[in-house]
Short mmCIF file of C-alpha atoms in Angstrom, two decimals:
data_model
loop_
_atom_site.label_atom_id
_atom_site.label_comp_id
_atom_site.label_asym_id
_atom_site.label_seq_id
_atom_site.Cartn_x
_atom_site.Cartn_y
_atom_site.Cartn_z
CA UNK U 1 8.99 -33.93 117.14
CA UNK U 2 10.80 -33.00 113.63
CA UNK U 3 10.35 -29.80 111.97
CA UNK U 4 8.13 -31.36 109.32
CA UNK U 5 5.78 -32.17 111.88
CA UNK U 6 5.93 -28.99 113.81
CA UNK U 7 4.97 -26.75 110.34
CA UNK U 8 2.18 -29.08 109.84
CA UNK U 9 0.72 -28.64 113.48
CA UNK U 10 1.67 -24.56 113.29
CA UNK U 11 -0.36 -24.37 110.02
CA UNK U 12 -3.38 -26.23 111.03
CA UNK U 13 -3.68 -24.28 114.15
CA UNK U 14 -3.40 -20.86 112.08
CA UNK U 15 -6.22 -22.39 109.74
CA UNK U 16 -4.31 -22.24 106.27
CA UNK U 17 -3.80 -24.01 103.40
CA UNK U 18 -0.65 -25.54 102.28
CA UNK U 19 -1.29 -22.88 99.22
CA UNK U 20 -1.83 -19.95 101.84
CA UNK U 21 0.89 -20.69 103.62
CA UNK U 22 3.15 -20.97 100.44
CA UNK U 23 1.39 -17.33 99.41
CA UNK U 24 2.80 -15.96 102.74
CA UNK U 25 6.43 -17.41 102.20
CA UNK U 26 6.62 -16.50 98.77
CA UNK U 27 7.06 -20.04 97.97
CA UNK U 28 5.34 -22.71 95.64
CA UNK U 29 2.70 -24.93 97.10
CA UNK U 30 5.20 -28.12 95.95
CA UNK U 31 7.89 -26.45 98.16
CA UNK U 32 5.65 -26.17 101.46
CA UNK U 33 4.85 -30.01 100.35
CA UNK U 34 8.28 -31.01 100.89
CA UNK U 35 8.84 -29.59 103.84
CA UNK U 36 5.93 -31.18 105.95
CA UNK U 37 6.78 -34.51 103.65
CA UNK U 38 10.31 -34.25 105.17
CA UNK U 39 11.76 -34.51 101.73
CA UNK U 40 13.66 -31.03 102.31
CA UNK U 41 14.36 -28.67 104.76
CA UNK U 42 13.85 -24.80 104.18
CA UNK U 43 16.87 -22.36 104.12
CA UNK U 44 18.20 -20.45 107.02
CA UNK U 45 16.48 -17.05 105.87
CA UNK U 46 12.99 -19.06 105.51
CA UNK U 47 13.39 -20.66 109.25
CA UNK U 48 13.24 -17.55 110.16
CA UNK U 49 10.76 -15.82 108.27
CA UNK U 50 8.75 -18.96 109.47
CA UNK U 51 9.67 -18.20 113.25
CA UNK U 52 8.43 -14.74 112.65
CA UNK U 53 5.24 -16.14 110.93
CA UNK U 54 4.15 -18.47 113.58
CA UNK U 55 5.49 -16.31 116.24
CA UNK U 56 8.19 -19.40 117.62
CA UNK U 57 11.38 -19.18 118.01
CA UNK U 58 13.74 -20.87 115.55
CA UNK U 59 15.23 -23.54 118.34
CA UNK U 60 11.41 -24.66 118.46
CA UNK U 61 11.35 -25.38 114.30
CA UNK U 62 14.84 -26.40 114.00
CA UNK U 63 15.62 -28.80 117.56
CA UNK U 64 14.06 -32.31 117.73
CA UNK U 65 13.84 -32.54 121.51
CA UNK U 66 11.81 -29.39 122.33
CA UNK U 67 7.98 -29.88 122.43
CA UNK U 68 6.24 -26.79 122.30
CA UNK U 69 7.04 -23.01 121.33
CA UNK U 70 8.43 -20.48 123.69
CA UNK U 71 6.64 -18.29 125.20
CA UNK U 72 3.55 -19.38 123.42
CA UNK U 73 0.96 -22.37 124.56
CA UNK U 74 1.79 -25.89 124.23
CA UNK U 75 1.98 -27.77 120.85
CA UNK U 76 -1.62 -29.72 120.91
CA UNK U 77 -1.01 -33.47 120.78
CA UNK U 78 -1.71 -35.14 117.20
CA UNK U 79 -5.28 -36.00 118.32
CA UNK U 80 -5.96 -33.02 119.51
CA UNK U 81 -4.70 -30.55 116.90
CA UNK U 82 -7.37 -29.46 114.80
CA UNK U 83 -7.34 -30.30 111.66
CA UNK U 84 -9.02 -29.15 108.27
CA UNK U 85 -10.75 -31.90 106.25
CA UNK U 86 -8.21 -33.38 103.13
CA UNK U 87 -9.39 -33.51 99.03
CA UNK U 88 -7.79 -35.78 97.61
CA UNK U 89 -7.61 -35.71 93.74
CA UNK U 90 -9.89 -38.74 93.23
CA UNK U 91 -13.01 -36.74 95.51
CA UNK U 92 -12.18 -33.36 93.53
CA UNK U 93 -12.43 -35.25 90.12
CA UNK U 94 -15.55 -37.23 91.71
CA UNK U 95 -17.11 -33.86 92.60
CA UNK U 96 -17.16 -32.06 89.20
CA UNK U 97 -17.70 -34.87 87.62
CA UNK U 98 -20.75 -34.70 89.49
CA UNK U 99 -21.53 -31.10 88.83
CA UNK U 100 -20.97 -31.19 85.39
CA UNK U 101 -23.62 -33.94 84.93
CA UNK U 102 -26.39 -32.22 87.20
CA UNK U 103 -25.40 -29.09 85.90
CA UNK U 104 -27.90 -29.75 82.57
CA UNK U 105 -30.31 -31.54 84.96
CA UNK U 106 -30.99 -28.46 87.20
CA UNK U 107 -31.10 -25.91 84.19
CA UNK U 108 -33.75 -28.22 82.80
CA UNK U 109 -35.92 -28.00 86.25
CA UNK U 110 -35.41 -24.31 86.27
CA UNK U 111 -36.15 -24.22 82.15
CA UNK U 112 -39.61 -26.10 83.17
CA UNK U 113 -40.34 -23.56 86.39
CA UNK U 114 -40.18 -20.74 84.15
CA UNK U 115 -42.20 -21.84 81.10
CA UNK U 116 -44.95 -24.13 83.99
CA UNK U 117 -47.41 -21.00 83.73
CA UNK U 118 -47.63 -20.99 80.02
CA UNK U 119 -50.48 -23.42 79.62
CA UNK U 120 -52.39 -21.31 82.21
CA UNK U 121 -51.93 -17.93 80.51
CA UNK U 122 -52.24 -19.33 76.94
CA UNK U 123 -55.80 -20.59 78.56
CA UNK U 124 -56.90 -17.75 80.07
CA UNK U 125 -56.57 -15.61 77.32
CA UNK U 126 -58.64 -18.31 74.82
CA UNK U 127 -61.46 -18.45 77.72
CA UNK U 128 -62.75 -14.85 76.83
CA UNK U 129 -62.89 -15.54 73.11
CA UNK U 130 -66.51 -16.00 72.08
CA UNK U 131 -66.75 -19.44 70.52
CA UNK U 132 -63.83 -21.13 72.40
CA UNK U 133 -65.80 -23.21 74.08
CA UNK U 134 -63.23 -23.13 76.87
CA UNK U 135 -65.36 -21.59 80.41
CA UNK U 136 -62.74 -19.54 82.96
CA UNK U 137 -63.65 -22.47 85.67
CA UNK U 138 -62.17 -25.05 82.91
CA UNK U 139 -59.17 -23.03 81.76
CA UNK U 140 -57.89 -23.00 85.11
CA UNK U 141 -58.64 -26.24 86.15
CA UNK U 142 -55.85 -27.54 83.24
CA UNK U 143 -53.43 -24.79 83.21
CA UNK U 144 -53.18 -25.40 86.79
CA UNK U 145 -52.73 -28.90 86.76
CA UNK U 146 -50.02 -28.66 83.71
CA UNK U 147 -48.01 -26.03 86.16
CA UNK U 148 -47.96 -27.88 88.97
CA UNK U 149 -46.86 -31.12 87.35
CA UNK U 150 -44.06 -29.04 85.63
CA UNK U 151 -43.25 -27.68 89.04
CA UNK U 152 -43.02 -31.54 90.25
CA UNK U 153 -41.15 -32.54 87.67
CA UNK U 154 -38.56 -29.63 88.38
CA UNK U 155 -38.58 -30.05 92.41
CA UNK U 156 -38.03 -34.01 91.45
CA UNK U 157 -35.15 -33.16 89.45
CA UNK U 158 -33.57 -30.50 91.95
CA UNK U 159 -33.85 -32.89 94.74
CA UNK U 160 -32.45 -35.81 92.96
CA UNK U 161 -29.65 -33.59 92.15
CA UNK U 162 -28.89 -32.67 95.47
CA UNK U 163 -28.84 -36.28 96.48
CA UNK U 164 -25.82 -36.70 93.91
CA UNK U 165 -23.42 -34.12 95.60
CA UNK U 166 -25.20 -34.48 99.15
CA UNK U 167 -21.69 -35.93 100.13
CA UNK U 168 -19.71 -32.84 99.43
CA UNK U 169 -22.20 -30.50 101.32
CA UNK U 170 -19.55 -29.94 102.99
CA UNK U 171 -17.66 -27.67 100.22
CA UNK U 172 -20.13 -24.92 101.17
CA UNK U 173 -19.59 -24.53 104.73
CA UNK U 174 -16.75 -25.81 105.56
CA UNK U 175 -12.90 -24.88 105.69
CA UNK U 176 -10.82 -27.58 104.03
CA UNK U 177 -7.36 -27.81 102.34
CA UNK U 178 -6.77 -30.07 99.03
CA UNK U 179 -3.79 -33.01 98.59
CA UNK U 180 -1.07 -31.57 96.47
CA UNK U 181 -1.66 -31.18 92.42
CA UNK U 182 -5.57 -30.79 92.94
CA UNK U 183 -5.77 -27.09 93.34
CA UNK U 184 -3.81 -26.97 90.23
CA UNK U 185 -5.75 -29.34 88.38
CA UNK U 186 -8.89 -27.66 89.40
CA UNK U 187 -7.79 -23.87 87.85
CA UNK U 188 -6.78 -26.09 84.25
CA UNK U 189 -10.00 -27.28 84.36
CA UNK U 190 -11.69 -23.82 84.92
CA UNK U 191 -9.72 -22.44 82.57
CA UNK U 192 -9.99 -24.64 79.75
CA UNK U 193 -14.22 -24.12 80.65
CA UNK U 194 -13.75 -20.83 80.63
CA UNK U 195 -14.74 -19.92 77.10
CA UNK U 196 -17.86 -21.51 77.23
CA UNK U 197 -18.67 -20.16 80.50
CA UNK U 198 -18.19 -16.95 78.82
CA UNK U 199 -20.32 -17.59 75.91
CA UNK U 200 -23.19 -19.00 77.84
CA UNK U 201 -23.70 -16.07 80.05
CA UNK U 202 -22.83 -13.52 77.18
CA UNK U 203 -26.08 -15.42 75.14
CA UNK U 204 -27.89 -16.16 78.65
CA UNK U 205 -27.65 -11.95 79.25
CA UNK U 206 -28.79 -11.22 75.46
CA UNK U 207 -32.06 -13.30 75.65
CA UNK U 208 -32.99 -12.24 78.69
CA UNK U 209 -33.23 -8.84 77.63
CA UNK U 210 -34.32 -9.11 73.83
CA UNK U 211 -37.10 -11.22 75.71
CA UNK U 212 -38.99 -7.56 76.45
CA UNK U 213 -39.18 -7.41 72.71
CA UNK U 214 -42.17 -9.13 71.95
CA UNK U 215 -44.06 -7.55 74.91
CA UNK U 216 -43.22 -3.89 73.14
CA UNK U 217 -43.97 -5.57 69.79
CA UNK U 218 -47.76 -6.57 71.11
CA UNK U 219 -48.35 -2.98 72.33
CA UNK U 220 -47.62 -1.27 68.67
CA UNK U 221 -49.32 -4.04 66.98
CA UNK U 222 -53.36 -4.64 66.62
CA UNK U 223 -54.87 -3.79 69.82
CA UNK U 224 -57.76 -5.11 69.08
CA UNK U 225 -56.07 -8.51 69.01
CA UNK U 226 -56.66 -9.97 72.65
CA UNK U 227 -54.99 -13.20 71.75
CA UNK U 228 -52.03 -11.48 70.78
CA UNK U 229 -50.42 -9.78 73.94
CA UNK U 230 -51.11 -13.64 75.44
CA UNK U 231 -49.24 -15.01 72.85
CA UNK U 232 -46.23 -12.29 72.97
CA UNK U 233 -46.07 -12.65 77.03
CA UNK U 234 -45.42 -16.62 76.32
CA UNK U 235 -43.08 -15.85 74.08
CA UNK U 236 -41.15 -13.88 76.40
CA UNK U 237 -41.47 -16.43 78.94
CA UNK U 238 -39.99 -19.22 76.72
CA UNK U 239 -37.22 -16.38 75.39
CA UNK U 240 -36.33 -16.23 79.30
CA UNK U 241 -36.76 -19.90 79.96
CA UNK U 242 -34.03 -20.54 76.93
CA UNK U 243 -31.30 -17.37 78.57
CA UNK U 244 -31.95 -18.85 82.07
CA UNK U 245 -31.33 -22.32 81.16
CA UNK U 246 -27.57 -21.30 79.77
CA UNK U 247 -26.75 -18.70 83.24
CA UNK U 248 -28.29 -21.55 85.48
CA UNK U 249 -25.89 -24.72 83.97
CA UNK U 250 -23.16 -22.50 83.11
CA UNK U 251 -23.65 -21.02 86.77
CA UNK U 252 -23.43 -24.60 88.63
CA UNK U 253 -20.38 -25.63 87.06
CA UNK U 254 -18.53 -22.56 87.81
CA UNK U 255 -19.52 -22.75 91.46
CA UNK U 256 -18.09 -26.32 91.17
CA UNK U 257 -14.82 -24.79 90.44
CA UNK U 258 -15.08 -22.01 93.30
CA UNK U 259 -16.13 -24.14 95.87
CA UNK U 260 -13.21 -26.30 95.33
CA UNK U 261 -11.02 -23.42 95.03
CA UNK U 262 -12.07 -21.33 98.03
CA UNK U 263 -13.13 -18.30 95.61
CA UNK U 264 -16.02 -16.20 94.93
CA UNK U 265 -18.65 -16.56 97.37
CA UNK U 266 -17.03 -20.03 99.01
CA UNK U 267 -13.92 -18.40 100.65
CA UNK U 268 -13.46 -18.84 104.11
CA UNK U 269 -15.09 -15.63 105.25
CA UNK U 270 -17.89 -16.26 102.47
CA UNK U 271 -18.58 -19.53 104.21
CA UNK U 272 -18.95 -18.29 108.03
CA UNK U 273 -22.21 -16.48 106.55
CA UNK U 274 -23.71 -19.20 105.24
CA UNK U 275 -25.72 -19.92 107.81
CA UNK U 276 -27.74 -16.75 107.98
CA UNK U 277 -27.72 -16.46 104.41
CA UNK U 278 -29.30 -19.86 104.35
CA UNK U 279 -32.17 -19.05 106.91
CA UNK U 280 -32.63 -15.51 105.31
CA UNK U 281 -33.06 -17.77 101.75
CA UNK U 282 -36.06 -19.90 103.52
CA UNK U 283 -37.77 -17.26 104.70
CA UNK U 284 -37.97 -15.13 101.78
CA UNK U 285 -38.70 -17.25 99.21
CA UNK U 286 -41.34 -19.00 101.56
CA UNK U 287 -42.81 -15.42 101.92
CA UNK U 288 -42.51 -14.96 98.11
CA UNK U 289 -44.43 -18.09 96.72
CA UNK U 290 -47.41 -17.32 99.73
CA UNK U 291 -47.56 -13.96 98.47
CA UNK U 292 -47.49 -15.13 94.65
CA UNK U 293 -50.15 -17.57 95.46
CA UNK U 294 -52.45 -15.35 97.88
CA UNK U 295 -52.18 -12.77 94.70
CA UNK U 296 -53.16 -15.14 91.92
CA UNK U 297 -56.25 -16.45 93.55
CA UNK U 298 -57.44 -14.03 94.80
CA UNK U 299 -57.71 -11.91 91.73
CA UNK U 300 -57.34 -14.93 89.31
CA UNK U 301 -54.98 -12.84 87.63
CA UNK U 302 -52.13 -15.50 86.90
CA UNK U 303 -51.34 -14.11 83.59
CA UNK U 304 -50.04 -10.81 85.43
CA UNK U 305 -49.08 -12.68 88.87
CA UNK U 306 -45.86 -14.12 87.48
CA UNK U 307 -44.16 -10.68 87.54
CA UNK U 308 -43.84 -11.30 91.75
CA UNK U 309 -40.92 -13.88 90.89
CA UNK U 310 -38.79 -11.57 88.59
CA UNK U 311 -39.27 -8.57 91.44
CA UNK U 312 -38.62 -10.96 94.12
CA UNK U 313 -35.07 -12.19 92.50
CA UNK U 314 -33.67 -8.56 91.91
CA UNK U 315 -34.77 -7.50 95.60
CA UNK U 316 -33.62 -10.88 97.07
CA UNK U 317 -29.36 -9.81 96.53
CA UNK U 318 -30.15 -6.11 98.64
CA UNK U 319 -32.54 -7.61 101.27
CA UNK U 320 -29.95 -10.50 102.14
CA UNK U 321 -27.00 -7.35 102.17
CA UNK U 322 -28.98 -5.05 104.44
CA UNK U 323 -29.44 -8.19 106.88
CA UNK U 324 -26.05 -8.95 106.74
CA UNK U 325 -24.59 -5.67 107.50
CA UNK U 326 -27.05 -4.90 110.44
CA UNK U 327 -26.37 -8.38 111.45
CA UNK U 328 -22.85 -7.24 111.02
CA UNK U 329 -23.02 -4.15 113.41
CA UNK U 330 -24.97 -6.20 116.41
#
């Protein structure tokens, strides 16, 4: 076995990256590339900060003819070394080319979740007007339907999306390393999205809050008005609808760029808690949307009701923390 062959079987079986590997040599990623390419052969001093890394001695690295380390367990055959799954630079290009197409898709099913309750509210209000002609039992019946077929329309869209990057599922769970070049084509990429990431969520922040506005603008003005807190609470909805829409496809971009990466919440250690995180997620919400439902009908109160989903997202990031750290300590 050569020495090229050797560093590739010692890195897979420490789990790193050609770039981690390169960050713990003090090398470039192109230089790590070589050596496992057999285009070049590392100095003396590096042999043996390499020995010391992999805890071999330098006969194993440098000597054809001997198989396995010393003192250490054998060198796994080819078949069975394990081995981290490859991106090549046509899948990474594939992928957020991908992302940056559902990206407006899934901001738009999110835009329509947000505003779906509008009809209802706008409704409700115009049912206690005398002379509408519109009866509670009526009002209800439409704004429902309207809010459910937005809420189609937006599930529709977010599983269609999924369907489109279904095939790289496995950037969320799963350790990988990436061909030469793509890790550096993926950070020229983020950084040339950068500023408009920036200015999305800058705007996306700034409506969301200024979207209280017209809810403290209907309780200074007429209160004798009962249309007009309906219409201000609408507003805000569609203010919100417009701030979420720019985090949301901003957002999914991003991510594109971290998962690929191995940064922010897709690193390695990030990754081994997905699973919880993800059964934590179903539960929650699925607890959420009974609760937002049992509330609503039961006091017919969907013009206040909405409020659950707004408390439920702050509370969701602590909840899913305290389960991880006491999952952490058992």
């Amino acid at each position: 076995m050569i020495f090229a062959d050797k560093l590739i079987q010692l890195r897979k079986k420490s789990g790193w990256s050609q770039e981690e590997l390169a960050e713990q040599m003090g090398v470039s990623r192109q230089s790590i590339s070589k050596w496992e390419g057999a285009q070049s052969i590392p100095d003396l001093e590096k042999i043996i900060r390499l020995a010391k890394l992999f805890s071999v001695s330098t006969d194993y690295l440098l000597l054809d003819e001997l198989g396995e380390p010393e003192g250490g367990s054998p060198a796994l055959p080819e078949e069975e070394s394990p081995s981290l799954r490859r991106i090549s630079m046509e899948q990474a290009n594939a992928f957020m080319e991908i992302k940056a197409k559902t990206a407006g898709w899934i901001a738009f099913g999110v835009f329509l979740c947000i505003l779906s309750p509008i009809c209802l509210i706008m409704l409700g209000g115009l049912s206690g007007l005398p002379g509408s002609g519109i009866s509670g039992g009526l009002a209800a019946a439409i704004g429902l339907t309207v809010l459910l077929v937005m809420v189609a329309a937006a599930v529709a869209i977010f599983v269609y999306s999924g369907g489109r990057t279904s095939a790289f599922e496995y950037l969320d769970s799963e350790p990988f390393e990436t061909e030469y070049g793509v890790s550096s084509m993926v950070k020229e990429r983020r950084e040339q999205y950068r500023e408009r990431y920036m200015r999305n969520n800058i705007i996306g922040v700034c409506l969301c809050i200024l979207a209280a506005i017209p809810l403290f603008a209907s309780a200074a003005l007429d209160a004798e008005n009962r249309l007009l807190p309906v219409g201000m609470l609408c507003l805000t909805l569609v203010i919100v609808a417009f701030g979420v829409r720019l985090l949301v496809g901003c957002g999914t971009v991003w991510g594109g760029f971290e998962r690929l990466l191995e940064e922010g919440e897709y690193t390695r250690e990030e990754k081994k808690k997905q699973p919880l995180i993800s059964k934590i997620s179903q539960v929650y919400w699925t607890l959420a949307l009974a609760g937002y439902l049992a509330y609503s009908f039961i006091t017919n109160e969907w013009d206040r009701s909405w409020i659950v989903w707004p408390v439920a997202a702050v509370l969701f990031p602590a909840v899913t923390a305290l389960i991880l750290l006491f999952a952490k300590k058992k």
